[in-house]
Amino acid sequence: MKTIRILLPLLLIGSLLLPAPARAADRAGIKAILIVAANAKGPSDSRLAPYEPTLRRILRFESYRFVGQGSTSLDIPGTASVSPGGGHRLEFTTEEGGGRGLRVRVNWQQGRQTLMETGLVLRPGTPAVLGGPGTGKGGEVFAVIIIGQ
């Protein structure tokens, strides 16, 4: 009995001092790549090669040009933003995905104008693509590749 009285406080103190392995799951990384999609024939930017099959399947344009990228790390739940370039800003709000992935609300802005608000479920390493507004140049459109990390 005396042994239990001594061991229980020691176990409690030890468990408080050890890092909690579940803490890593309470944070998420998100990478955003801003691109311009065009119907002009020609090569796409080589930095987009890993994503080109997905871009062609979803957006169905002929070529893709890299504009910029940014990444962030945020709490779940939490909010953070990324500025991938060209005056664009993406605000991410995360919540638990229930084991299916990371649920994210995305607010895409250019300057003070909101271009899109939507929700996604991100799976680590699997890109999600959001098609956006026209650039004002002959049928070109902005798009964003979002990757959960």
GROMACS .gro file of N, CA and C in nm:
model
  447
    1MET      N    1   0.083  -0.119   0.000
    1MET     CA    2   0.000   0.000   0.000
    1MET      C    3   0.087   0.125   0.000
    2LYS      N    4   0.195   0.122   0.082
    2LYS     CA    5   0.285   0.236   0.087
    2LYS      C    6   0.353   0.257  -0.048
    3THR      N    7   0.381   0.148  -0.116
    3THR     CA    8   0.445   0.156  -0.247
    3THR      C    9   0.354   0.228  -0.346
    4ILE      N   10   0.225   0.199  -0.344
    4ILE     CA   11   0.130   0.264  -0.432
    4ILE      C   12   0.122   0.414  -0.403
    5ARG      N   13   0.122   0.449  -0.275
    5ARG     CA   14   0.117   0.591  -0.237
    5ARG      C   15   0.240   0.668  -0.287
    6ILE      N   16   0.351   0.600  -0.297
    6ILE     CA   17   0.474   0.664  -0.345
    6ILE      C   18   0.476   0.666  -0.498
    7LEU      N   19   0.435   0.556  -0.562
    7LEU     CA   20   0.440   0.545  -0.708
    7LEU      C   21   0.339   0.635  -0.780
    8LEU      N   22   0.218   0.646  -0.727
    8LEU     CA   23   0.116   0.727  -0.794
    8LEU      C   24   0.159   0.873  -0.812
    9PRO      N   25   0.208   0.942  -0.709
    9PRO     CA   26   0.253   1.079  -0.729
    9PRO      C   27   0.371   1.088  -0.827
   10LEU      N   28   0.461   0.991  -0.823
   10LEU     CA   29   0.574   0.992  -0.916
   10LEU      C   30   0.528   0.974  -1.060
   11LEU      N   31   0.432   0.884  -1.081
   11LEU     CA   32   0.378   0.864  -1.216
   11LEU      C   33   0.307   0.989  -1.267
   12LEU      N   34   0.233   1.054  -1.180
   12LEU     CA   35   0.164   1.176  -1.218
   12LEU      C   36   0.262   1.285  -1.256
   13ILE      N   37   0.364   1.305  -1.177
   13ILE     CA   38   0.465   1.407  -1.207
   13ILE      C   39   0.539   1.371  -1.336
   14GLY      N   40   0.573   1.246  -1.352
   14GLY     CA   41   0.642   1.202  -1.474
   14GLY      C   42   0.558   1.223  -1.599
   15SER      N   43   0.428   1.196  -1.590
   15SER     CA   44   0.342   1.215  -1.707
   15SER      C   45   0.326   1.362  -1.743
   16LEU      N   46   0.335   1.449  -1.646
   16LEU     CA   47   0.326   1.593  -1.673
   16LEU      C   48   0.453   1.647  -1.736
   17LEU      N   49   0.566   1.585  -1.706
   17LEU     CA   50   0.694   1.631  -1.760
   17LEU      C   51   0.721   1.580  -1.900
   18LEU      N   52   0.665   1.468  -1.937
   18LEU     CA   53   0.688   1.412  -2.070
   18LEU      C   54   0.605   1.486  -2.174
   19PRO      N   55   0.659   1.508  -2.296
   19PRO     CA   56   0.581   1.573  -2.401
   19PRO      C   57   0.466   1.483  -2.445
   20ALA      N   58   0.355   1.543  -2.473
   20ALA     CA   59   0.238   1.467  -2.517
   20ALA      C   60   0.250   1.438  -2.666
   21PRO      N   61   0.248   1.310  -2.708
   21PRO     CA   62   0.262   1.277  -2.850
   21PRO      C   63   0.145   1.328  -2.932
   22ALA      N   64   0.030   1.348  -2.873
   22ALA     CA   65  -0.086   1.394  -2.950
   22ALA      C   66  -0.074   1.542  -2.989
   23ARG      N   67   0.017   1.616  -2.927
   23ARG     CA   68   0.029   1.759  -2.956
   23ARG      C   69   0.063   1.786  -3.102
   24ALA      N   70   0.141   1.700  -3.167
   24ALA     CA   71   0.178   1.722  -3.307
   24ALA      C   72   0.055   1.722  -3.396
   25ALA      N   73  -0.047   1.647  -3.359
   25ALA     CA   74  -0.168   1.641  -3.440
   25ALA      C   75  -0.253   1.766  -3.423
   26ASP      N   76  -0.221   1.852  -3.325
   26ASP     CA   77  -0.298   1.973  -3.302
   26ASP      C   78  -0.251   2.089  -3.389
   27ARG      N   79  -0.154   2.065  -3.477
   27ARG     CA   80  -0.103   2.167  -3.569
   27ARG      C   81  -0.104   2.110  -3.710
   28ALA      N   82  -0.112   2.200  -3.806
   28ALA     CA   83  -0.111   2.158  -3.945
   28ALA      C   84  -0.030   2.257  -4.026
   29GLY      N   85   0.030   2.208  -4.133
   29GLY     CA   86   0.101   2.293  -4.227
   29GLY      C   87   0.021   2.302  -4.355
   30ILE      N   88   0.019   2.420  -4.416
   30ILE     CA   89  -0.051   2.439  -4.543
   30ILE      C   90   0.040   2.517  -4.636
   31LYS      N   91   0.052   2.470  -4.758
   31LYS     CA   92   0.129   2.538  -4.862
   31LYS      C   93   0.031   2.582  -4.971
   32ALA      N   94   0.047   2.705  -5.021
   32ALA     CA   95  -0.039   2.757  -5.127
   32ALA      C   96   0.048   2.807  -5.242
   33ILE      N   97   0.013   2.767  -5.364
   33ILE     CA   98   0.087   2.809  -5.484
   33ILE      C   99  -0.011   2.881  -5.575
   34LEU      N  100   0.018   3.007  -5.604
   34LEU     CA  101  -0.065   3.087  -5.694
   34LEU      C  102  -0.013   3.068  -5.836
   35ILE      N  103  -0.104   3.039  -5.929
   35ILE     CA  104  -0.066   3.018  -6.068
   35ILE      C  105  -0.160   3.096  -6.160
   36VAL      N  106  -0.118   3.107  -6.286
   36VAL     CA  107  -0.204   3.160  -6.391
   36VAL      C  108  -0.221   3.047  -6.493
   37ALA      N  109  -0.345   3.017  -6.526
   37ALA     CA  110  -0.376   2.914  -6.626
   37ALA      C  111  -0.416   2.984  -6.754
   38ALA      N  112  -0.367   2.932  -6.869
   38ALA     CA  113  -0.396   2.995  -6.998
   38ALA      C  114  -0.424   2.889  -7.103
   39ASN      N  115  -0.494   2.928  -7.206
   39ASN     CA  116  -0.520   2.838  -7.318
   39ASN      C  117  -0.414   2.849  -7.427
   40ALA      N  118  -0.316   2.934  -7.408
   40ALA     CA  119  -0.208   2.948  -7.504
   40ALA      C  120  -0.123   2.822  -7.503
   41LYS      N  121  -0.093   2.771  -7.623
   41LYS     CA  122  -0.007   2.654  -7.634
   41LYS      C  123   0.133   2.690  -7.587
   42GLY      N  124   0.202   2.596  -7.529
   42GLY     CA  125   0.337   2.621  -7.483
   42GLY      C  126   0.365   2.543  -7.357
   43PRO      N  127   0.490   2.543  -7.317
   43PRO     CA  128   0.526   2.467  -7.196
   43PRO      C  129   0.476   2.535  -7.069
   44SER      N  130   0.448   2.454  -6.972
   44SER     CA  131   0.412   2.504  -6.840
   44SER      C  132   0.539   2.524  -6.759
   45ASP      N  133   0.530   2.602  -6.657
   45ASP     CA  134   0.642   2.626  -6.567
   45ASP      C  135   0.684   2.493  -6.505
   46SER      N  136   0.815   2.463  -6.508
   46SER     CA  137   0.864   2.334  -6.459
   46SER      C  138   0.840   2.316  -6.309
   47ARG      N  139   0.824   2.426  -6.232
   47ARG     CA  140   0.797   2.414  -6.088
   47ARG      C  141   0.658   2.354  -6.063
   48LEU      N  142   0.574   2.354  -6.166
   48LEU     CA  143   0.438   2.301  -6.151
   48LEU      C  144   0.424   2.158  -6.204
   49ALA      N  145   0.534   2.100  -6.251
   49ALA     CA  146   0.530   1.966  -6.310
   49ALA      C  147   0.463   1.861  -6.221
   50PRO      N  148   0.489   1.859  -6.089
   50PRO     CA  149   0.424   1.757  -6.006
   50PRO      C  150   0.271   1.772  -6.000
   51TYR      N  151   0.223   1.891  -6.029
   51TYR     CA  152   0.079   1.920  -6.017
   51TYR      C  153   0.008   1.927  -6.153
   52GLU      N  154   0.084   1.924  -6.261
   52GLU     CA  155   0.024   1.945  -6.392
   52GLU      C  156  -0.086   1.845  -6.428
   53PRO      N  157  -0.071   1.715  -6.401
   53PRO     CA  158  -0.183   1.624  -6.432
   53PRO      C  159  -0.312   1.663  -6.358
   54THR      N  160  -0.299   1.702  -6.232
   54THR     CA  161  -0.416   1.744  -6.154
   54THR      C  162  -0.473   1.874  -6.211
   55LEU      N  163  -0.386   1.968  -6.247
   55LEU     CA  164  -0.432   2.095  -6.304
   55LEU      C  165  -0.507   2.072  -6.435
   56ARG      N  166  -0.452   1.988  -6.521
   56ARG     CA  167  -0.518   1.961  -6.651
   56ARG      C  168  -0.653   1.892  -6.632
   57ARG      N  169  -0.660   1.801  -6.535
   57ARG     CA  170  -0.785   1.729  -6.510
   57ARG      C  171  -0.893   1.823  -6.457
   58ILE      N  172  -0.854   1.914  -6.367
   58ILE     CA  173  -0.953   2.000  -6.302
   58ILE      C  174  -0.981   2.127  -6.381
   59LEU      N  175  -0.875   2.195  -6.426
   59LEU     CA  176  -0.893   2.326  -6.490
   59LEU      C  177  -0.905   2.319  -6.642
   60ARG      N  178  -0.842   2.219  -6.703
   60ARG     CA  179  -0.850   2.196  -6.847
   60ARG      C  180  -0.797   2.312  -6.933
   61PHE      N  181  -0.685   2.368  -6.892
   61PHE     CA  182  -0.617   2.471  -6.971
   61PHE      C  183  -0.493   2.408  -7.034
   62GLU      N  184  -0.431   2.482  -7.126
   62GLU     CA  185  -0.315   2.430  -7.200
   62GLU      C  186  -0.182   2.450  -7.128
   63SER      N  187  -0.166   2.562  -7.058
   63SER     CA  188  -0.039   2.589  -6.993
   63SER      C  189  -0.062   2.658  -6.859
   64TYR      N  190   0.039   2.646  -6.772
   64TYR     CA  191   0.028   2.697  -6.636
   64TYR      C  192   0.157   2.769  -6.599
   65ARG      N  193   0.142   2.887  -6.540
   65ARG     CA  194   0.256   2.970  -6.503
   65ARG      C  195   0.258   2.993  -6.352
   66PHE      N  196   0.371   2.972  -6.291
   66PHE     CA  197   0.391   2.994  -6.148
   66PHE      C  198   0.396   3.144  -6.121
   67VAL      N  199   0.319   3.190  -6.021
   67VAL     CA  200   0.321   3.331  -5.981
   67VAL      C  201   0.396   3.347  -5.848
   68GLY      N  202   0.363   3.263  -5.750
   68GLY     CA  203   0.428   3.272  -5.620
   68GLY      C  204   0.373   3.166  -5.526
   69GLN      N  205   0.433   3.156  -5.410
   69GLN     CA  206   0.387   3.059  -5.313
   69GLN      C  207   0.413   3.107  -5.172
   70GLY      N  208   0.348   3.043  -5.078
   70GLY     CA  209   0.367   3.073  -4.937
   70GLY      C  210   0.320   2.954  -4.856
   71SER      N  211   0.362   2.948  -4.732
   71SER     CA  212   0.318   2.840  -4.646
   71SER      C  213   0.302   2.892  -4.504
   72THR      N  214   0.228   2.815  -4.427
   72THR     CA  215   0.203   2.853  -4.288
   72THR      C  216   0.183   2.728  -4.206
   73SER      N  217   0.195   2.744  -4.076
   73SER     CA  218   0.166   2.639  -3.981
   73SER      C  219   0.064   2.698  -3.884
   74LEU      N  220  -0.040   2.622  -3.854
   74LEU     CA  221  -0.144   2.676  -3.768
   74LEU      C  222  -0.203   2.570  -3.678
   75ASP      N  223  -0.265   2.617  -3.571
   75ASP     CA  224  -0.330   2.528  -3.475
   75ASP      C  225  -0.460   2.475  -3.534
   76ILE      N  226  -0.505   2.362  -3.477
   76ILE     CA  227  -0.635   2.305  -3.513
   76ILE      C  228  -0.718   2.304  -3.386
   77PRO      N  229  -0.822   2.381  -3.375
   77PRO     CA  230  -0.867   2.482  -3.471
   77PRO      C  231  -0.780   2.607  -3.461
   78GLY      N  232  -0.777   2.681  -3.570
   78GLY     CA  233  -0.698   2.803  -3.574
   78GLY      C  234  -0.712   2.874  -3.706
   79THR      N  235  -0.651   2.992  -3.715
   79THR     CA  236  -0.656   3.074  -3.835
   79THR      C  237  -0.518   3.128  -3.866
   80ALA      N  238  -0.480   3.128  -3.993
   80ALA     CA  239  -0.354   3.186  -4.039
   80ALA      C  240  -0.371   3.226  -4.184
   81SER      N  241  -0.282   3.312  -4.232
   81SER     CA  242  -0.292   3.355  -4.372
   81SER      C  243  -0.159   3.340  -4.443
   82VAL      N  244  -0.169   3.335  -4.577
   82VAL     CA  245  -0.055   3.321  -4.665
   82VAL      C  246  -0.071   3.425  -4.775
   83SER      N  247   0.039   3.490  -4.812
   83SER     CA  248   0.039   3.584  -4.925
   83SER      C  249   0.130   3.526  -5.033
   84PRO      N  250   0.072   3.457  -5.133
   84PRO     CA  251   0.153   3.390  -5.234
   84PRO      C  252   0.204   3.482  -5.345
   85GLY      N  253   0.170   3.610  -5.342
   85GLY     CA  254   0.219   3.702  -5.444
   85GLY      C  255   0.105   3.765  -5.522
   86GLY      N  256   0.140   3.861  -5.605
   86GLY     CA  257   0.042   3.925  -5.692
   86GLY      C  258  -0.069   3.998  -5.618
   87GLY      N  259  -0.046   4.036  -5.493
   87GLY     CA  260  -0.149   4.103  -5.414
   87GLY      C  261  -0.258   4.011  -5.362
   88HIS      N  262  -0.238   3.880  -5.375
   88HIS     CA  263  -0.336   3.782  -5.329
   88HIS      C  264  -0.304   3.741  -5.185
   89ARG      N  265  -0.410   3.708  -5.112
   89ARG     CA  266  -0.397   3.663  -4.974
   89ARG      C  267  -0.499   3.552  -4.950
   90LEU      N  268  -0.455   3.445  -4.888
   90LEU     CA  269  -0.542   3.333  -4.854
   90LEU      C  270  -0.546   3.320  -4.703
   91GLU      N  271  -0.665   3.325  -4.648
   91GLU     CA  272  -0.682   3.306  -4.504
   91GLU      C  273  -0.742   3.168  -4.483
   92PHE      N  274  -0.675   3.089  -4.399
   92PHE     CA  275  -0.718   2.952  -4.370
   92PHE      C  276  -0.768   2.944  -4.227
   93THR      N  277  -0.884   2.881  -4.209
   93THR     CA  278  -0.937   2.852  -4.077
   93THR      C  279  -0.956   2.701  -4.070
   94THR      N  280  -0.891   2.638  -3.973
   94THR     CA  281  -0.894   2.492  -3.964
   94THR      C  282  -0.988   2.444  -3.854
   95GLU      N  283  -1.034   2.321  -3.872
   95GLU     CA  284  -1.111   2.252  -3.769
   95GLU      C  285  -1.084   2.104  -3.784
   96GLU      N  286  -1.120   2.026  -3.685
   96GLU     CA  287  -1.098   1.882  -3.689
   96GLU      C  288  -1.169   1.820  -3.808
   97GLY      N  289  -1.103   1.725  -3.874
   97GLY     CA  290  -1.161   1.660  -3.991
   97GLY      C  291  -1.226   1.527  -3.960
   98GLY      N  292  -1.228   1.487  -3.836
   98GLY     CA  293  -1.292   1.360  -3.800
   98GLY      C  294  -1.223   1.240  -3.860
   99GLY      N  295  -1.090   1.245  -3.877
   99GLY     CA  296  -1.016   1.131  -3.931
   99GLY      C  297  -1.011   1.128  -4.082
  100ARG      N  298  -1.086   1.211  -4.149
  100ARG     CA  299  -1.087   1.211  -4.296
  100ARG      C  300  -0.983   1.304  -4.355
  101GLY      N  301  -0.926   1.390  -4.275
  101GLY     CA  302  -0.831   1.489  -4.323
  101GLY      C  303  -0.851   1.617  -4.244
  102LEU      N  304  -0.793   1.721  -4.294
  102LEU     CA  305  -0.801   1.851  -4.228
  102LEU      C  306  -0.909   1.936  -4.295
  103ARG      N  307  -1.010   1.974  -4.217
  103ARG     CA  308  -1.115   2.062  -4.269
  103ARG      C  309  -1.064   2.205  -4.266
  104VAL      N  310  -1.075   2.273  -4.380
  104VAL     CA  311  -1.023   2.409  -4.394
  104VAL      C  312  -1.126   2.498  -4.462
  105ARG      N  313  -1.148   2.615  -4.405
  105ARG     CA  314  -1.226   2.721  -4.469
  105ARG      C  315  -1.123   2.812  -4.534
  106VAL      N  316  -1.144   2.847  -4.660
  106VAL     CA  317  -1.049   2.931  -4.733
  106VAL      C  318  -1.120   3.060  -4.774
  107ASN      N  319  -1.057   3.172  -4.742
  107ASN     CA  320  -1.104   3.303  -4.786
  107ASN      C  321  -0.993   3.360  -4.873
  108TRP      N  322  -1.019   3.368  -5.005
  108TRP     CA  323  -0.919   3.413  -5.102
  108TRP      C  324  -0.949   3.558  -5.136
  109GLN      N  325  -0.850   3.644  -5.115
  109GLN     CA  326  -0.868   3.787  -5.140
  109GLN      C  327  -0.758   3.839  -5.232
  110GLN      N  328  -0.794   3.940  -5.308
  110GLN     CA  329  -0.696   4.016  -5.385
  110GLN      C  330  -0.717   4.161  -5.347
  111GLY      N  331  -0.617   4.218  -5.282
  111GLY     CA  332  -0.636   4.351  -5.226
  111GLY      C  333  -0.745   4.345  -5.120
  112ARG      N  334  -0.846   4.431  -5.133
  112ARG     CA  335  -0.957   4.430  -5.038
  112ARG      C  336  -1.077   4.351  -5.088
  113GLN      N  337  -1.067   4.297  -5.208
  113GLN     CA  338  -1.179   4.224  -5.267
  113GLN      C  339  -1.172   4.074  -5.236
  114THR      N  340  -1.282   4.018  -5.188
  114THR     CA  341  -1.290   3.874  -5.166
  114THR      C  342  -1.322   3.808  -5.299
  115LEU      N  343  -1.236   3.716  -5.341
  115LEU     CA  344  -1.255   3.645  -5.467
  115LEU      C  345  -1.333   3.516  -5.449
  116MET      N  346  -1.312   3.451  -5.333
  116MET     CA  347  -1.379   3.323  -5.310
  116MET      C  348  -1.376   3.289  -5.162
  117GLU      N  349  -1.483   3.227  -5.115
  117GLU     CA  350  -1.488   3.167  -4.982
  117GLU      C  351  -1.542   3.026  -5.002
  118THR      N  352  -1.468   2.928  -4.951
  118THR     CA  353  -1.510   2.790  -4.969
  118THR      C  354  -1.451   2.703  -4.859
  119GLY      N  355  -1.495   2.579  -4.854
  119GLY     CA  356  -1.443   2.482  -4.758
  119GLY      C  357  -1.385   2.362  -4.831
  120LEU      N  358  -1.282   2.304  -4.774
  120LEU     CA  359  -1.218   2.185  -4.832
  120LEU      C  360  -1.180   2.088  -4.721
  121VAL      N  361  -1.153   1.967  -4.760
  121VAL     CA  362  -1.090   1.870  -4.670
  121VAL      C  363  -0.956   1.836  -4.735
  122LEU      N  364  -0.847   1.868  -4.666
  122LEU     CA  365  -0.714   1.842  -4.718
  122LEU      C  366  -0.659   1.713  -4.661
  123ARG      N  367  -0.600   1.634  -4.748
  123ARG     CA  368  -0.530   1.513  -4.707
  123ARG      C  369  -0.381   1.539  -4.727
  124PRO      N  370  -0.296   1.501  -4.634
  124PRO     CA  371  -0.153   1.531  -4.645
  124PRO      C  372  -0.094   1.490  -4.779
  125GLY      N  373  -0.029   1.585  -4.845
  125GLY     CA  374   0.039   1.559  -4.972
  125GLY      C  375  -0.050   1.558  -5.095
  126THR      N  376  -0.181   1.561  -5.079
  126THR     CA  377  -0.272   1.558  -5.193
  126THR      C  378  -0.315   1.701  -5.226
  127PRO      N  379  -0.282   1.748  -5.347
  127PRO     CA  380  -0.316   1.887  -5.380
  127PRO      C  381  -0.465   1.908  -5.406
  128ALA      N  382  -0.515   2.022  -5.360
  128ALA     CA  383  -0.650   2.068  -5.393
  128ALA      C  384  -0.631   2.190  -5.483
  129VAL      N  385  -0.717   2.207  -5.582
  129VAL     CA  386  -0.704   2.317  -5.676
  129VAL      C  387  -0.831   2.402  -5.673
  130LEU      N  388  -0.812   2.534  -5.657
  130LEU     CA  389  -0.923   2.628  -5.665
  130LEU      C  390  -0.904   2.714  -5.789
  131GLY      N  391  -1.001   2.709  -5.880
  131GLY     CA  392  -0.999   2.796  -5.997
  131GLY      C  393  -1.056   2.930  -5.957
  132GLY      N  394  -0.992   3.036  -6.000
  132GLY     CA  395  -1.033   3.169  -5.958
  132GLY      C  396  -1.075   3.258  -6.074
  133PRO      N  397  -1.067   3.388  -6.052
  133PRO     CA  398  -1.113   3.485  -6.150
  133PRO      C  399  -1.013   3.504  -6.263
  134GLY      N  400  -1.059   3.570  -6.367
  134GLY     CA  401  -0.972   3.604  -6.478
  134GLY      C  402  -0.868   3.706  -6.438
  135THR      N  403  -0.756   3.704  -6.509
  135THR     CA  404  -0.648   3.798  -6.482
  135THR      C  405  -0.668   3.929  -6.556
  136GLY      N  406  -0.761   3.929  -6.653
  136GLY     CA  407  -0.781   4.046  -6.738
  136GLY      C  408  -0.698   4.040  -6.864
  137LYS      N  409  -0.627   3.930  -6.884
  137LYS     CA  410  -0.542   3.912  -7.003
  137LYS      C  411  -0.591   3.793  -7.085
  138GLY      N  412  -0.666   3.817  -7.186
  138GLY     CA  413  -0.704   3.716  -7.286
  138GLY      C  414  -0.737   3.577  -7.238
  139GLY      N  415  -0.831   3.560  -7.150
  139GLY     CA  416  -0.877   3.429  -7.110
  139GLY      C  417  -0.793   3.361  -7.004
  140GLU      N  418  -0.691   3.427  -6.953
  140GLU     CA  419  -0.611   3.370  -6.844
  140GLU      C  420  -0.686   3.381  -6.713
  141VAL      N  421  -0.668   3.281  -6.626
  141VAL     CA  422  -0.733   3.284  -6.494
  141VAL      C  423  -0.631   3.253  -6.385
  142PHE      N  424  -0.657   3.308  -6.267
  142PHE     CA  425  -0.577   3.272  -6.150
  142PHE      C  426  -0.631   3.140  -6.096
  143ALA      N  427  -0.543   3.064  -6.034
  143ALA     CA  428  -0.582   2.943  -5.963
  143ALA      C  429  -0.483   2.926  -5.847
  144VAL      N  430  -0.525   2.848  -5.749
  144VAL     CA  431  -0.441   2.821  -5.633
  144VAL      C  432  -0.435   2.671  -5.610
  145ILE      N  433  -0.315   2.622  -5.590
  145ILE     CA  434  -0.292   2.484  -5.549
  145ILE      C  435  -0.270   2.489  -5.398
  146ILE      N  436  -0.346   2.408  -5.322
  146ILE     CA  437  -0.334   2.405  -5.177
  146ILE      C  438  -0.296   2.265  -5.135
  147ILE      N  439  -0.190   2.255  -5.055
  147ILE     CA  440  -0.140   2.125  -5.013
  147ILE      C  441  -0.130   2.124  -4.861
  148GLY      N  442  -0.196   2.026  -4.798
  148GLY     CA  443  -0.181   2.007  -4.655
  148GLY      C  444  -0.056   1.930  -4.626
  149GLN      N  445   0.015   1.971  -4.522
  149GLN     CA  446   0.142   1.904  -4.492
  149GLN      C  447   0.140   1.845  -4.354
   0.00000   0.00000   0.00000
